Amino acid sequence: MPTTATVPNQREAGLIARIKAGEHDLFFELIQPYQRTVYAAAFSVLGNPSDAEDAAQEAFLKALTHLGQFRAEAKFSTWLVQIALNEARLRIRKDRKGLYSSIDEGGQDEDGEYFPIDYADWREIPSETLQRKELKQALERAMAALKPIYREVLVLRDIEHLSIAETAAALDITEASVKTRLLRARLMMRDALAPGFDGSWSVGSPTYKKVRPF
Amino acid sequence: MSEQDIIEISCEHVIQEISNYIDGEITLELRTRMEEHIRGCKHCAAVLDGTSNTLRLLADGRTFGYLFDLPAGFSERLRLRLASNSEGV
């Protein structure tokens, strides 16, 4: 659960009121802390940096234009994420061809049961022994292989650390759906990243360190 | 709850709840049953460890900027677009 920091929220509310009253040049200050989250949200739908930047920038412009419609009872960051997701989806609809791909086109329906591949034990985590570049590529490949509905929850929950309720609000789905999709997304990521899957984890030191992070 | 009171649970059930388990979104009773199962099941233990490790990698990715670094110049381009846009508002 993210803690609600009262002081920044009051500051945010103050900025929003001033911008609504006409001080538009304060808008960048308001959105500055959320640039990455908004970009990540757009990326989660579109799957590539240049489209994600276009959609994220457009989302910020729309947020400025429509700030008058923002209601104080909503969380500003969630509202921004919603706009970014909508903007990104608009682009998918405009250009459907090959924006993203899936390893398993037929096997990722939300309803069906997904059972993780029975790899050898992965108690050890090789991150300390891996080159950063290699890790980044492995994560990117695994994420690129997810369908957008799974990538979206994974990015919002596990990278941007939105709560389940915030993720549900941003995606306009139920919390139960968030949980279902998250399970599938996490298991697919685990399967894609499990050592030995494509040999990428076998380089480096053979002695992995056992980590139980949770 | 004594050990005898813990109702056995299947691998399928454990896997279905593994994400909720990690998020703490399950009852204490289910947690106890899952932990009892995982203690004796290498398969489910591997899935739990692997999934937890995956989440740690994703969190590291954020911490160290592996993933979703803003493209170079993103903020400046945004600033310029906002400035020219707000003039017209």
Short mmCIF file of C-alpha atoms in Angstrom, two decimals, chain A residues 21-141:
data_model
loop_
_atom_site.label_atom_id
_atom_site.label_comp_id
_atom_site.label_asym_id
_atom_site.label_seq_id
_atom_site.Cartn_x
_atom_site.Cartn_y
_atom_site.Cartn_z
CA ALA A 21 -7.18 29.76 -12.43
CA GLY A 22 -4.95 30.45 -15.40
CA GLU A 23 -1.33 29.94 -14.34
CA HIS A 24 -0.62 27.42 -17.07
CA ASP A 25 3.13 27.74 -16.78
CA LEU A 26 2.93 25.83 -13.48
CA PHE A 27 1.69 22.71 -15.26
CA PHE A 28 5.15 21.29 -15.91
CA GLU A 29 5.96 21.59 -12.21
CA LEU A 30 2.76 19.69 -11.44
CA ILE A 31 3.43 16.79 -13.79
CA GLN A 32 7.20 16.60 -13.46
CA PRO A 33 7.16 13.76 -10.88
CA TYR A 34 4.88 11.66 -13.11
CA GLN A 35 6.73 11.81 -16.42
CA ARG A 36 8.17 8.35 -16.05
CA THR A 37 4.98 6.72 -14.85
CA VAL A 38 2.99 8.21 -17.70
CA TYR A 39 5.65 7.17 -20.20
CA ALA A 40 5.70 3.65 -18.72
CA ALA A 41 1.90 3.43 -18.94
CA ALA A 42 2.02 4.38 -22.62
CA PHE A 43 4.87 1.95 -23.17
CA SER A 44 2.88 -0.84 -21.53
CA VAL A 45 0.26 -0.53 -24.25
CA LEU A 46 2.45 0.27 -27.24
CA GLY A 47 5.61 -1.69 -26.51
CA ASN A 48 8.12 0.66 -28.12
CA PRO A 49 9.85 3.87 -27.02
CA SER A 50 9.03 6.25 -29.84
CA ASP A 51 5.30 5.53 -29.91
CA ALA A 52 5.29 5.61 -26.12
CA GLU A 53 6.90 9.06 -26.09
CA ASP A 54 4.41 10.42 -28.62
CA ALA A 55 1.48 9.07 -26.66
CA ALA A 56 2.88 10.26 -23.32
CA GLN A 57 3.52 13.78 -24.58
CA GLU A 58 0.09 13.94 -26.14
CA ALA A 59 -1.40 12.70 -22.87
CA PHE A 60 0.22 15.56 -20.95
CA LEU A 61 -1.09 18.10 -23.45
CA LYS A 62 -4.58 16.65 -23.09
CA ALA A 63 -4.26 16.67 -19.32
CA LEU A 64 -3.48 20.39 -19.44
CA THR A 65 -6.38 21.08 -21.78
CA HIS A 66 -8.81 19.04 -19.68
CA LEU A 67 -7.51 19.85 -16.22
CA GLY A 68 -10.82 21.60 -15.54
CA GLN A 69 -12.46 18.17 -15.64
CA PHE A 70 -10.18 16.70 -13.01
CA ARG A 71 -12.06 16.02 -9.79
CA ALA A 72 -10.25 16.35 -6.52
CA GLU A 73 -11.61 13.05 -5.19
CA ALA A 74 -9.57 11.18 -7.82
CA LYS A 75 -5.85 10.75 -7.48
CA PHE A 76 -4.06 13.02 -9.92
CA SER A 77 -1.43 10.46 -10.88
CA THR A 78 -4.12 7.83 -11.61
CA TRP A 79 -5.98 10.35 -13.73
CA LEU A 80 -2.80 11.02 -15.73
CA VAL A 81 -2.21 7.30 -16.20
CA GLN A 82 -5.77 6.87 -17.47
CA ILE A 83 -5.25 9.58 -20.05
CA ALA A 84 -1.95 8.03 -21.14
CA LEU A 85 -3.51 4.58 -21.51
CA ASN A 86 -6.38 6.01 -23.55
CA GLU A 87 -4.02 7.96 -25.74
CA ALA A 88 -1.87 4.89 -26.32
CA ARG A 89 -4.89 2.73 -27.18
CA LEU A 90 -6.09 5.33 -29.63
CA ARG A 91 -2.82 4.89 -31.45
CA ILE A 92 -3.18 1.11 -31.51
CA ARG A 93 -6.58 1.46 -33.09
CA LYS A 94 -5.17 3.86 -35.68
CA ASP A 95 -2.37 1.53 -36.59
CA ARG A 96 -3.02 -2.07 -35.72
CA LYS A 97 -0.35 -3.67 -37.81
CA GLY A 98 2.36 -5.39 -35.85
CA LEU A 99 2.75 -2.90 -33.03
CA TYR A 100 3.36 -5.69 -30.65
CA SER A 101 3.82 -9.40 -30.86
CA SER A 102 3.12 -12.31 -28.64
CA ILE A 103 5.05 -15.49 -28.13
CA ASP A 104 1.87 -17.40 -27.72
CA GLU A 105 -1.00 -15.87 -29.68
CA GLY A 106 -3.52 -18.49 -28.72
CA GLY A 107 -2.58 -19.32 -25.19
CA GLN A 108 -2.99 -16.11 -23.25
CA ASP A 109 -6.71 -15.75 -22.86
CA GLU A 110 -7.60 -14.42 -19.49
CA ASP A 111 -10.15 -17.09 -18.73
CA GLY A 112 -8.05 -20.14 -19.44
CA GLU A 113 -5.89 -21.63 -16.77
CA TYR A 114 -2.20 -20.99 -17.03
CA PHE A 115 0.15 -23.43 -15.46
CA PRO A 116 3.80 -22.49 -15.09
CA ILE A 117 6.45 -24.49 -16.84
CA ASP A 118 8.16 -26.97 -14.57
CA TYR A 119 11.68 -25.63 -14.74
CA ALA A 120 14.42 -26.68 -12.48
CA ASP A 121 14.49 -24.84 -9.23
CA TRP A 122 15.03 -21.12 -9.47
CA ARG A 123 15.81 -20.37 -5.90
CA GLU A 124 18.98 -18.71 -6.99
CA ILE A 125 18.92 -15.33 -8.58
CA PRO A 126 21.63 -14.50 -11.03
CA SER A 127 21.13 -10.74 -11.15
CA GLU A 128 24.31 -9.96 -9.26
CA THR A 129 26.37 -11.92 -11.72
CA LEU A 130 24.71 -10.60 -14.82
CA GLN A 131 25.68 -7.67 -16.90
CA ARG A 132 23.10 -4.93 -16.61
CA LYS A 133 22.68 -4.80 -20.35
CA GLU A 134 21.96 -8.48 -20.48
CA LEU A 135 19.39 -8.20 -17.70
CA LYS A 136 17.70 -5.27 -19.36
CA GLN A 137 17.47 -7.16 -22.64
CA ALA A 138 16.09 -10.26 -20.96
CA LEU A 139 13.43 -8.23 -19.16
CA GLU A 140 12.54 -6.29 -22.29
CA ARG A 141 12.21 -9.45 -24.35
#
